[in-house]
Short mmCIF file of C-alpha atoms in Angstrom, two decimals:
data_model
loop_
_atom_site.label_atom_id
_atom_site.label_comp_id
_atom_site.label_asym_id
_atom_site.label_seq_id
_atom_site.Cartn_x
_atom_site.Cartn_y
_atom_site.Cartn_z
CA UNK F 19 -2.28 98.85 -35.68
CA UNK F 20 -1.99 98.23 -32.02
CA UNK F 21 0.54 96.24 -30.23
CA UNK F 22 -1.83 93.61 -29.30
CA UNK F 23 -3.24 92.90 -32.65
CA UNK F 24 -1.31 89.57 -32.84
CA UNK F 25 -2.45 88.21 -29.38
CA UNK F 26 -4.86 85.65 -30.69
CA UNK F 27 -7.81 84.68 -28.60
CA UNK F 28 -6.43 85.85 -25.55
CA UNK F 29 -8.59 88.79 -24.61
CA UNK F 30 -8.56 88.81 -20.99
CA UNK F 31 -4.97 88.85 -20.90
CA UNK F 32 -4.71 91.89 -23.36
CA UNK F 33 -7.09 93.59 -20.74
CA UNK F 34 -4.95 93.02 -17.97
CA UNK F 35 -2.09 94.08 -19.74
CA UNK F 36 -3.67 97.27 -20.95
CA UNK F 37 -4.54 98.54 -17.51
CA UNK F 38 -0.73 97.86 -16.26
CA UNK F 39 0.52 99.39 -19.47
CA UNK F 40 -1.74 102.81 -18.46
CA UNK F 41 -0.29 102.47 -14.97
CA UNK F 42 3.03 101.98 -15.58
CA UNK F 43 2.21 104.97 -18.14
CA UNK F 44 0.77 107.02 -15.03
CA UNK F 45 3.78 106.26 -12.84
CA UNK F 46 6.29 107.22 -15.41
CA UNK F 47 4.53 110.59 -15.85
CA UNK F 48 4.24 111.49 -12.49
CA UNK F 49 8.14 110.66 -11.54
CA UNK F 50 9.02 113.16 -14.79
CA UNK F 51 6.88 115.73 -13.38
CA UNK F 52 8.15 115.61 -9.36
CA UNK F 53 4.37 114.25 -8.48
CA UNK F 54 2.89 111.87 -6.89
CA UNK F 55 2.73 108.29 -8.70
CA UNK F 56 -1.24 106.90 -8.64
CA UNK F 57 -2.11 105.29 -4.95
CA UNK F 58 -2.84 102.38 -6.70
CA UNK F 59 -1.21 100.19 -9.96
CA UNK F 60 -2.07 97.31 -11.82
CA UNK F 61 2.05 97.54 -12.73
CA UNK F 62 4.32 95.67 -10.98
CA UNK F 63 8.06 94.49 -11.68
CA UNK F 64 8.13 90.90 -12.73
CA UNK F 65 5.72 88.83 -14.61
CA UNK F 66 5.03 85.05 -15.86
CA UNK F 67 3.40 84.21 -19.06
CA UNK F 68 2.56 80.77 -19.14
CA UNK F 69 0.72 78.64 -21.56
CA UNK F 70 1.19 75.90 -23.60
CA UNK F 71 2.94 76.05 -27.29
CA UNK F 72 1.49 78.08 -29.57
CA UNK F 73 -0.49 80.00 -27.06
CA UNK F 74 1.31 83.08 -27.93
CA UNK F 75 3.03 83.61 -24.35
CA UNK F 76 6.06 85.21 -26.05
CA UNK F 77 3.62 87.04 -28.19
CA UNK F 78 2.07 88.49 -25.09
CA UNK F 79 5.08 89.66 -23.41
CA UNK F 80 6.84 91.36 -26.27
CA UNK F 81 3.45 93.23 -26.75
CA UNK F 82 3.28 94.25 -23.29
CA UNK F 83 7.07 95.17 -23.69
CA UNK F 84 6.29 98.00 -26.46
CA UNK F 85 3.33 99.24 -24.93
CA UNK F 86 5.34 99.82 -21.57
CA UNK F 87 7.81 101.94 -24.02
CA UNK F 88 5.31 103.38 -26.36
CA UNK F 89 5.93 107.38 -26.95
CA UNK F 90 2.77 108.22 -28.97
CA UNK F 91 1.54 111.66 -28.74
CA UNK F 92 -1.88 110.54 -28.66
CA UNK F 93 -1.41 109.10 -24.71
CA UNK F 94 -1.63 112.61 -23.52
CA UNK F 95 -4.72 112.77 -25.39
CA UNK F 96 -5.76 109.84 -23.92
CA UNK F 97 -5.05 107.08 -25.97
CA UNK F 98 -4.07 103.71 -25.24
CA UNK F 99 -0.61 102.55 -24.65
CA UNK F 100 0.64 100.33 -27.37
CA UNK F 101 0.05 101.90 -30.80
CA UNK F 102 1.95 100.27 -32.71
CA UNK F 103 3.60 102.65 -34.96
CA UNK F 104 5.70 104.94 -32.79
CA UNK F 105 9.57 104.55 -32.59
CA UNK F 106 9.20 102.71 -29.01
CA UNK F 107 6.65 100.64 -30.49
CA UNK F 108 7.95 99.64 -33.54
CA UNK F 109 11.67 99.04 -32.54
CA UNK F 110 10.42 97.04 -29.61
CA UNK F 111 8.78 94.72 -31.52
CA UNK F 112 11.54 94.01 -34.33
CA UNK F 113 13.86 93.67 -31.49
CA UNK F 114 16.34 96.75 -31.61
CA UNK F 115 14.94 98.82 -29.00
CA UNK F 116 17.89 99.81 -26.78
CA UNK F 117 16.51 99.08 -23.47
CA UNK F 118 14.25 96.04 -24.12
CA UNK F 119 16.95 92.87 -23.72
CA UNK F 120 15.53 89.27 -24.64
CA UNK F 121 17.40 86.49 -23.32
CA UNK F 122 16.97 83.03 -26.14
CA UNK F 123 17.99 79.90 -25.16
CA UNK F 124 21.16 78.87 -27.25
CA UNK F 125 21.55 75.49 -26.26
CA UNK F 126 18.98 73.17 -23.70
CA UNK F 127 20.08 75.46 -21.06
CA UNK F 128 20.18 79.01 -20.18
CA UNK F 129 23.55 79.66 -18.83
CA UNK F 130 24.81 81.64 -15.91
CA UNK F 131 27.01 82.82 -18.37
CA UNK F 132 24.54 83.97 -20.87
CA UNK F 133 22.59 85.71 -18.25
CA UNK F 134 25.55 87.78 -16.68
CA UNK F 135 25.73 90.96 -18.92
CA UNK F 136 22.02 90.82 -18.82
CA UNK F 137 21.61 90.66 -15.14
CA UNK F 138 23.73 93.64 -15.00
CA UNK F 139 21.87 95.75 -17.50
CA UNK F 140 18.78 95.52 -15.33
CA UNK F 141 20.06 97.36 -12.81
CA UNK F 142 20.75 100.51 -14.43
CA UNK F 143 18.39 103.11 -15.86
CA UNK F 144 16.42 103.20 -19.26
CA UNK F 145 19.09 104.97 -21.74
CA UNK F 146 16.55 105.98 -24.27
CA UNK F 147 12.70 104.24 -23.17
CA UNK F 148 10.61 104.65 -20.48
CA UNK F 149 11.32 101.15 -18.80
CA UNK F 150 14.40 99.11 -18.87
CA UNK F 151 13.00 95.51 -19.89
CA UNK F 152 14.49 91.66 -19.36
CA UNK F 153 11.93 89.46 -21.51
CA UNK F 154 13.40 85.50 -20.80
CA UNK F 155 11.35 83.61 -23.58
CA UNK F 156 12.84 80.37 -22.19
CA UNK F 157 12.25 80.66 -18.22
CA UNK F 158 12.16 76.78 -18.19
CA UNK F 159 15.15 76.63 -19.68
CA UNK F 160 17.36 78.21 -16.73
CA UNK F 161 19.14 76.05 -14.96
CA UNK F 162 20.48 76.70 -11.05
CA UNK F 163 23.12 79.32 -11.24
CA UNK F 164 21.52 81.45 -13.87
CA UNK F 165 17.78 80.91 -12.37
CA UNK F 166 19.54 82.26 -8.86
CA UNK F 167 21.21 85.17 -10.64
CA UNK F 168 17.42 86.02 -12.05
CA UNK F 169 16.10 85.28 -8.05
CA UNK F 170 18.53 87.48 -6.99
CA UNK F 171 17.80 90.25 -9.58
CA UNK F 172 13.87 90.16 -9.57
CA UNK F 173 14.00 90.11 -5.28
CA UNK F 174 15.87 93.36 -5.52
CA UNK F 175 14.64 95.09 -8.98
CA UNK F 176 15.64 98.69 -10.02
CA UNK F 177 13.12 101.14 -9.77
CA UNK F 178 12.47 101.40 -13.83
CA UNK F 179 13.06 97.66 -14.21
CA UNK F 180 10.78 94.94 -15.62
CA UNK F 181 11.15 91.69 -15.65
CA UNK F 182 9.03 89.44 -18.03
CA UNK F 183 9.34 85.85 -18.40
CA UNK F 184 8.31 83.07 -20.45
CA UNK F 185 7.54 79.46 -19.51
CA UNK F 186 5.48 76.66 -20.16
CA UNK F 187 4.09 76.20 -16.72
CA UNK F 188 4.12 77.56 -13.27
CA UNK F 189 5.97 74.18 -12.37
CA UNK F 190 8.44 74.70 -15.21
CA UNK F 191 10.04 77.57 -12.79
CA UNK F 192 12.05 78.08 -9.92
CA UNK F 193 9.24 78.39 -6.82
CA UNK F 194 11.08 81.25 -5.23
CA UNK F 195 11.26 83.18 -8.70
CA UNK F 196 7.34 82.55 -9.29
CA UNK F 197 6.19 83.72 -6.03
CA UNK F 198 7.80 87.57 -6.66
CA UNK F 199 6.07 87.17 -10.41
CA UNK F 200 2.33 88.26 -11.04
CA UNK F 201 1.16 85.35 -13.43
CA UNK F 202 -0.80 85.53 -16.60
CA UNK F 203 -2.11 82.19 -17.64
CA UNK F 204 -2.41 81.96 -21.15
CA UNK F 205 -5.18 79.32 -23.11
CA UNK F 206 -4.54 78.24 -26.47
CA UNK F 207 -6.61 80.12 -29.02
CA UNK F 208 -9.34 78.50 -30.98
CA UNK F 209 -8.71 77.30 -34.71
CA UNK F 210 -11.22 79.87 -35.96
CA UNK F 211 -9.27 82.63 -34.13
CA UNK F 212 -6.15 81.48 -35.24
CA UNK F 213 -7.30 80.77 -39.25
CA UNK F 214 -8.85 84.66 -39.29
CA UNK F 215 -5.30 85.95 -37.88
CA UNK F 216 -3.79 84.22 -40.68
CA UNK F 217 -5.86 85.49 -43.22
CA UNK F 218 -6.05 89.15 -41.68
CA UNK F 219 -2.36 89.22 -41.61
CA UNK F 220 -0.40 87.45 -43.67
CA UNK F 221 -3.03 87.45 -46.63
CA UNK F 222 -3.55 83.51 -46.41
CA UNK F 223 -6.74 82.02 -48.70
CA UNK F 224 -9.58 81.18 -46.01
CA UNK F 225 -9.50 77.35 -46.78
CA UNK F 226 -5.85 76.91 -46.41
CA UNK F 227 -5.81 79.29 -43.50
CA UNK F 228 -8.24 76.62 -41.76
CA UNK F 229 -6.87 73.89 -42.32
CA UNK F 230 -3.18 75.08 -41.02
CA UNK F 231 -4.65 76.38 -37.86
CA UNK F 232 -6.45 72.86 -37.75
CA UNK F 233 -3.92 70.61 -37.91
CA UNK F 234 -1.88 72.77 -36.09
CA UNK F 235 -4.40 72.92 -33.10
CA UNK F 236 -4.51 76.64 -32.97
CA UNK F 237 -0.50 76.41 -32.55
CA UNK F 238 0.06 80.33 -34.23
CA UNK F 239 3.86 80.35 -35.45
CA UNK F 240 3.32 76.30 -36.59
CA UNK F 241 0.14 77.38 -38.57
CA UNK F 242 1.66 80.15 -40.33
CA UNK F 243 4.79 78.88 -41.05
CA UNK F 244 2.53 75.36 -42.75
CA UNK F 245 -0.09 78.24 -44.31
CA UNK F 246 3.09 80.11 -45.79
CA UNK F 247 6.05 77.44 -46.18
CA UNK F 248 5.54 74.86 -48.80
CA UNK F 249 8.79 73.13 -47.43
CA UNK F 250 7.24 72.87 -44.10
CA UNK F 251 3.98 71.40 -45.47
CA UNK F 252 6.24 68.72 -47.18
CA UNK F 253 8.57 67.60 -44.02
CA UNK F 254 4.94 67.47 -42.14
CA UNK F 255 3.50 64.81 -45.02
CA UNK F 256 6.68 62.70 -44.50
CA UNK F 257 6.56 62.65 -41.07
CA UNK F 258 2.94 61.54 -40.82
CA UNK F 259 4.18 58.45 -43.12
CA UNK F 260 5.81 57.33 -40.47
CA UNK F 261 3.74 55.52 -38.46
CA UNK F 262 2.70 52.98 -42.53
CA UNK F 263 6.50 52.60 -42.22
CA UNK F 264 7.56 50.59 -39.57
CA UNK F 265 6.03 47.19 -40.45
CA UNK F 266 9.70 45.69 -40.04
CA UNK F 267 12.87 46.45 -37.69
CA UNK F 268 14.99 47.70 -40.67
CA UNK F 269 12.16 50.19 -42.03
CA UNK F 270 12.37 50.86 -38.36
CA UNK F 271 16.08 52.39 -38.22
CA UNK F 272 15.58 53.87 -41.70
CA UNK F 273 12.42 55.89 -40.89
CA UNK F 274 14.57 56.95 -37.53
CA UNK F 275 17.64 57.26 -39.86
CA UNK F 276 15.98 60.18 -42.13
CA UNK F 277 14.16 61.63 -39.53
CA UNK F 278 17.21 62.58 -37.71
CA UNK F 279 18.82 63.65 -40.83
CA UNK F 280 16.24 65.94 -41.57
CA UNK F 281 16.41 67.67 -38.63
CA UNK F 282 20.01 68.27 -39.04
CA UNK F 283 19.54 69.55 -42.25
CA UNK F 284 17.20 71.87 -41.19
CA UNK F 285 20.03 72.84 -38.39
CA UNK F 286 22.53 73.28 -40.98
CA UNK F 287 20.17 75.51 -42.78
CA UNK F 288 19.86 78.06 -40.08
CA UNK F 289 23.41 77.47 -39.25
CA UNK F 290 24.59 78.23 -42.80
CA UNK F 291 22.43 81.50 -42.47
CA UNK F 292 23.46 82.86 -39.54
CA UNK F 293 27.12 81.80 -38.46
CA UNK F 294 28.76 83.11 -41.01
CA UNK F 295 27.39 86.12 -41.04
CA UNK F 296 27.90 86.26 -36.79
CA UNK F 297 31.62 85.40 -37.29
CA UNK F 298 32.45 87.57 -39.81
CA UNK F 299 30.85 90.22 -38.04
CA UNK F 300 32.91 89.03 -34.88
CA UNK F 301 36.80 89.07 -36.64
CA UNK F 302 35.57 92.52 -37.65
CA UNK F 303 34.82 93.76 -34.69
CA UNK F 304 38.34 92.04 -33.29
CA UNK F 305 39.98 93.90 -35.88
CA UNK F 306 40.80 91.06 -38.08
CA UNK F 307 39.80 92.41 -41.28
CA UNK F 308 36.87 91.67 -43.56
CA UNK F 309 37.76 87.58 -45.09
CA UNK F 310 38.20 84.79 -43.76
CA UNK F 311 41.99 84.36 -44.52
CA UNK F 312 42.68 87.91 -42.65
CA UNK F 313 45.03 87.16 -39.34
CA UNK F 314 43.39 87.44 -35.72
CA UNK F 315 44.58 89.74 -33.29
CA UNK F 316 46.44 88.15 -30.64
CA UNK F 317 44.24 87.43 -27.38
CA UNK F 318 40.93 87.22 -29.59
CA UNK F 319 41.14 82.83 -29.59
CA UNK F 320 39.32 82.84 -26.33
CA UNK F 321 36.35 84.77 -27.98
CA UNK F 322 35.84 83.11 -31.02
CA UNK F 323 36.49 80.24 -29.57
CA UNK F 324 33.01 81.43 -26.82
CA UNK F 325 31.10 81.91 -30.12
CA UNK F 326 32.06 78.44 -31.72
CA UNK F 327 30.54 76.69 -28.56
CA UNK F 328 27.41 79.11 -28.77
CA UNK F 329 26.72 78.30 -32.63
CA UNK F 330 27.27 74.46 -32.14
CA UNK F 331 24.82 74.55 -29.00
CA UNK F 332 21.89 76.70 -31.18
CA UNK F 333 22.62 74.08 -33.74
CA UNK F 334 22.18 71.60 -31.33
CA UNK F 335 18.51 73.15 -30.06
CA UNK F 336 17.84 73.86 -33.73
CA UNK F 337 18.02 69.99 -34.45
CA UNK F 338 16.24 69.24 -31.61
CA UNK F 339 13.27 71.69 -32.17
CA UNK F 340 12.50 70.13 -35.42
CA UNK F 341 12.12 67.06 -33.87
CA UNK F 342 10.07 68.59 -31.13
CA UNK F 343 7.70 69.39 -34.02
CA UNK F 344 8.09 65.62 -35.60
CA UNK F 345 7.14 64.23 -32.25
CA UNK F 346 4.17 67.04 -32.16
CA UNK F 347 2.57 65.98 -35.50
CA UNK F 348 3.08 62.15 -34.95
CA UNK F 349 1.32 62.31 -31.51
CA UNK F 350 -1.39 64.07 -33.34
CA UNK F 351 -1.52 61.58 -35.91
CA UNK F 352 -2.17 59.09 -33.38
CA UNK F 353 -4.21 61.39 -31.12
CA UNK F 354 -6.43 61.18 -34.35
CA UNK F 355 -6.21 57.52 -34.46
CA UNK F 356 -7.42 56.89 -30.91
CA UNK F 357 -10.59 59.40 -31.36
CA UNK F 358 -11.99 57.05 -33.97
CA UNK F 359 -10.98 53.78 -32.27
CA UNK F 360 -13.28 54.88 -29.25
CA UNK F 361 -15.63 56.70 -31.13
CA UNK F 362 -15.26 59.89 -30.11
CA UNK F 363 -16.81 63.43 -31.37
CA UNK F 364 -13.83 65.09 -31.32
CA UNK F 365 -12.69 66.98 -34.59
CA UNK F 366 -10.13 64.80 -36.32
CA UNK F 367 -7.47 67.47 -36.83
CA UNK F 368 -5.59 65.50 -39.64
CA UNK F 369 -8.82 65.14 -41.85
CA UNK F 370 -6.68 65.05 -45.06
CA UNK F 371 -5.35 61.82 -44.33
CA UNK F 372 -8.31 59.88 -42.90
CA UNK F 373 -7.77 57.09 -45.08
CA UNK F 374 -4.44 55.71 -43.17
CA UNK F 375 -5.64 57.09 -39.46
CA UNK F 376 -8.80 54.57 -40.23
CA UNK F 377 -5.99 52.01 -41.58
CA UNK F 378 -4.13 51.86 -38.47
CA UNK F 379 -7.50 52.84 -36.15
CA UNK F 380 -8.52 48.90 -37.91
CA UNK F 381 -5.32 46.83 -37.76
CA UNK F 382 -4.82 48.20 -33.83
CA UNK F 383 -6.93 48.68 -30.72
CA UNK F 384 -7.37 51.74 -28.10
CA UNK F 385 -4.68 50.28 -25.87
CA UNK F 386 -1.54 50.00 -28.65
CA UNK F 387 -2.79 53.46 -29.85
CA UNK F 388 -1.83 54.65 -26.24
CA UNK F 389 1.51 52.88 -26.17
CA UNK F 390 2.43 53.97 -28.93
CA UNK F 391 1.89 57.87 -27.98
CA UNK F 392 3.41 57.32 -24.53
CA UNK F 393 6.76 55.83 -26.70
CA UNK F 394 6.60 59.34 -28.35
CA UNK F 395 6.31 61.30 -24.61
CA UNK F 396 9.31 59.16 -24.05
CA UNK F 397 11.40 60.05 -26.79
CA UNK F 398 10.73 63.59 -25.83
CA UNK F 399 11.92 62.86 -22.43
CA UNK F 400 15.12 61.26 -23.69
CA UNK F 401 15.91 64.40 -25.74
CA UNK F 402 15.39 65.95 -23.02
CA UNK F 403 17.93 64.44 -20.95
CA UNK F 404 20.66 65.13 -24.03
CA UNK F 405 20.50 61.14 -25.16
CA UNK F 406 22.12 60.96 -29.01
CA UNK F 407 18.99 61.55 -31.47
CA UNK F 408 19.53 58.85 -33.39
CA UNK F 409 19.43 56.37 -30.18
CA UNK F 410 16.06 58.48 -29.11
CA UNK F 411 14.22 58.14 -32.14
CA UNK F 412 14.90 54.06 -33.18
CA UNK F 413 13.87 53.59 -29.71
CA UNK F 414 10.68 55.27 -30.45
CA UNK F 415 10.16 53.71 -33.95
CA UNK F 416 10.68 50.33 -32.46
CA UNK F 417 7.99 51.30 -30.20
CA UNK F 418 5.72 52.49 -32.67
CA UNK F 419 6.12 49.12 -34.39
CA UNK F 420 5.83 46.65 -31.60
CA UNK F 421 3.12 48.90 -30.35
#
């Protein structure tokens, strides 16, 4: 099926994309055969995908990314960059392709340092695609010295070189970076679009389909992973409890208490999945032997000691993510309570917990209901600014208590 098949709702994007994908296509062509490239192109060498979560701006990119490297027969015939089953395709969109590099944020930042290697691979040639390809999923995430190496890369791009970047807003980026970008602006999808995806794809039963992408508010990666994760669907219901817990200050600190903890436990999850693994295949590579009681090389301290810091800052963002989506859910929760305090049409998107959002709709009015979701925006904020979890989130419960 074709690249774009997961791009939900977002069809004059995938348009726009198309047409560059054919152009870049034409341009390619004609530099193989010695001709002339097309007068005019729809391609160009940097691009912005913004939109909020869930609005499948990462989505978008990678798509774009295997349709600029697609190798299908069928394009001479005509066809459409982008099939989605040819080696360019496929290995682009698992994440091996050789010449498509994607930059993650380990930590809250984007470091100069994890940018350096990249910043230097975009100025040589594809070794095996068409296009050599930087797609930065975190754009918002760079801070000054790496977001200047980027400037300084994207000003002055190679001639097969694309950048593709990834934020939540235009704002969210460096002003002299967005100005050389072409921007896409990406809307988030509808819940109908987003409950047929899940149901076309990953074989979900229509009613529970709907109501993931509904509570989710057409948020695609949170409504499949609560469609397909019954662990997910669990840490959601506790977290939505919150808000009938903190009638006193000590169910206060205990409701911030677990919340925290769960998070971490959801870091040392991925953390128990992945480091391992990543060091072992490190010492290897160092020559250490397979085990962990095999002796380091000497001169190899000063690398493991660089991956250490990387694994403790992605379990760091890991913990911090999963709170992201506890502060998501409980500002929907209340989102839900204000609707029916003012009488409002909108959909309630937590519908299978009306009884307590017309509990606390009764015992509060309209203005608590907004204090209480701007003391949420604020312990987002403080996360943001790397204040201790724990502090972040019993200032927030108190909050939600005192209203």
């Amino acid at each position: 099926m074709p690249v774009w098949d997961d791009l939900v709702g977002q069809e004059r994007i995938q348009a726009q994309l198309a047409a560059a994908a054919r152009d870049a296509d034409a341009q390619v062509t004609a530099a193989t055969a010695g001709t002339a490239p097309p007068a005019a192109s729809k391609m160009t060498h940097a691009w912005l995908f913004t939109g909020p979560p869930g609005s499948g701006r990462t989505t978008a990119a990678r798509a774009f990314a295997a349709a600029l490297q697609c190798t299908s027969p069928d394009r001479a015939l005509g066809g459409e960059p982008g099939c989605g089953f040819c080696d360019g395709c496929h290995t682009t969109m698992v994440g091996t392709h050789a010449d498509v590099s994607t930059v993650v944020a380990v930590g809250s930042q984007i470091l100069v340092a994890d940018m350096r290697d990249t910043v230097r691979k975009s100025y040589t040639s594809p070794a095996t695609g068409r296009w050599q390809i930087i797609l930065v999923e975190d754009a918002e995430r760079l801070n000054e010295k790496s977001a200047n190496a980027v400037l300084k890369a994207v000003e002055e791009p190679a001639p097969r070189t694309v950048w593709l970047l990834c934020s939540p807003s235009v704002e969210d980026v460096l002003p002299t970076i967005r100005s050389r970008c072409r921007l896409l602006s990406l809307g988030t999808p509808s819940v109908a679009a987003v409950a047929d995806l899940l149901v076309r794809r990953d074989g979900v039963e229509p009613t529970a389909a709907l109501a993931a992408a509904r509570v989710t508010q057409g948020h695609v990666d949170r409504a499949r992973r609560l469609a397909t994760d019954e662990g997910a669907r669990e840490r959601r219901a506790t977290v939505l409890k919150l808000p009938l817990r903190v009638d006193d200050i000590g169910a206060c600190l205990k409701a911030a208490q677990e919340l925290v903890d769960a998070a971490a436990e959801d870091a040392k999850q991925v953390a128990d999945e992945v480091d391992t693994k990543e060091t072992e295949e490190l010492r290897v590579a160092l020559g250490a032997g397979a085990g962990a009681g095999s002796r380091m090389p000497r001169g190899t301290a000063g690398v493991m000691k660089e991956l250490e810091d990387r694994q403790k800052r992605r379990r760091t963002r890991t913990q911090r993510d999963t709170l992201e989506v506890a502060l998501t859910d409980l500002t929907g929760f209340y989102r839900d309570v204000l609707a029916l305090q003012l009488g409002s049409s909108v959909a309630i998107a937590n519908e299978e917990i009306r009884h307590d959002l017309d509990r606390i709709a009764r015992a509060s009015g309209p203005e608590r209901t907004l204090r209480r979701i701007e003391a949420i925006i604020a312990c987002r904020d403080s996360l943001d600014r790397n204040v201790a979890p724990l502090l972040a989130v019993e200032a927030m419960t108190m909050a939600l208590r005192a209203g």
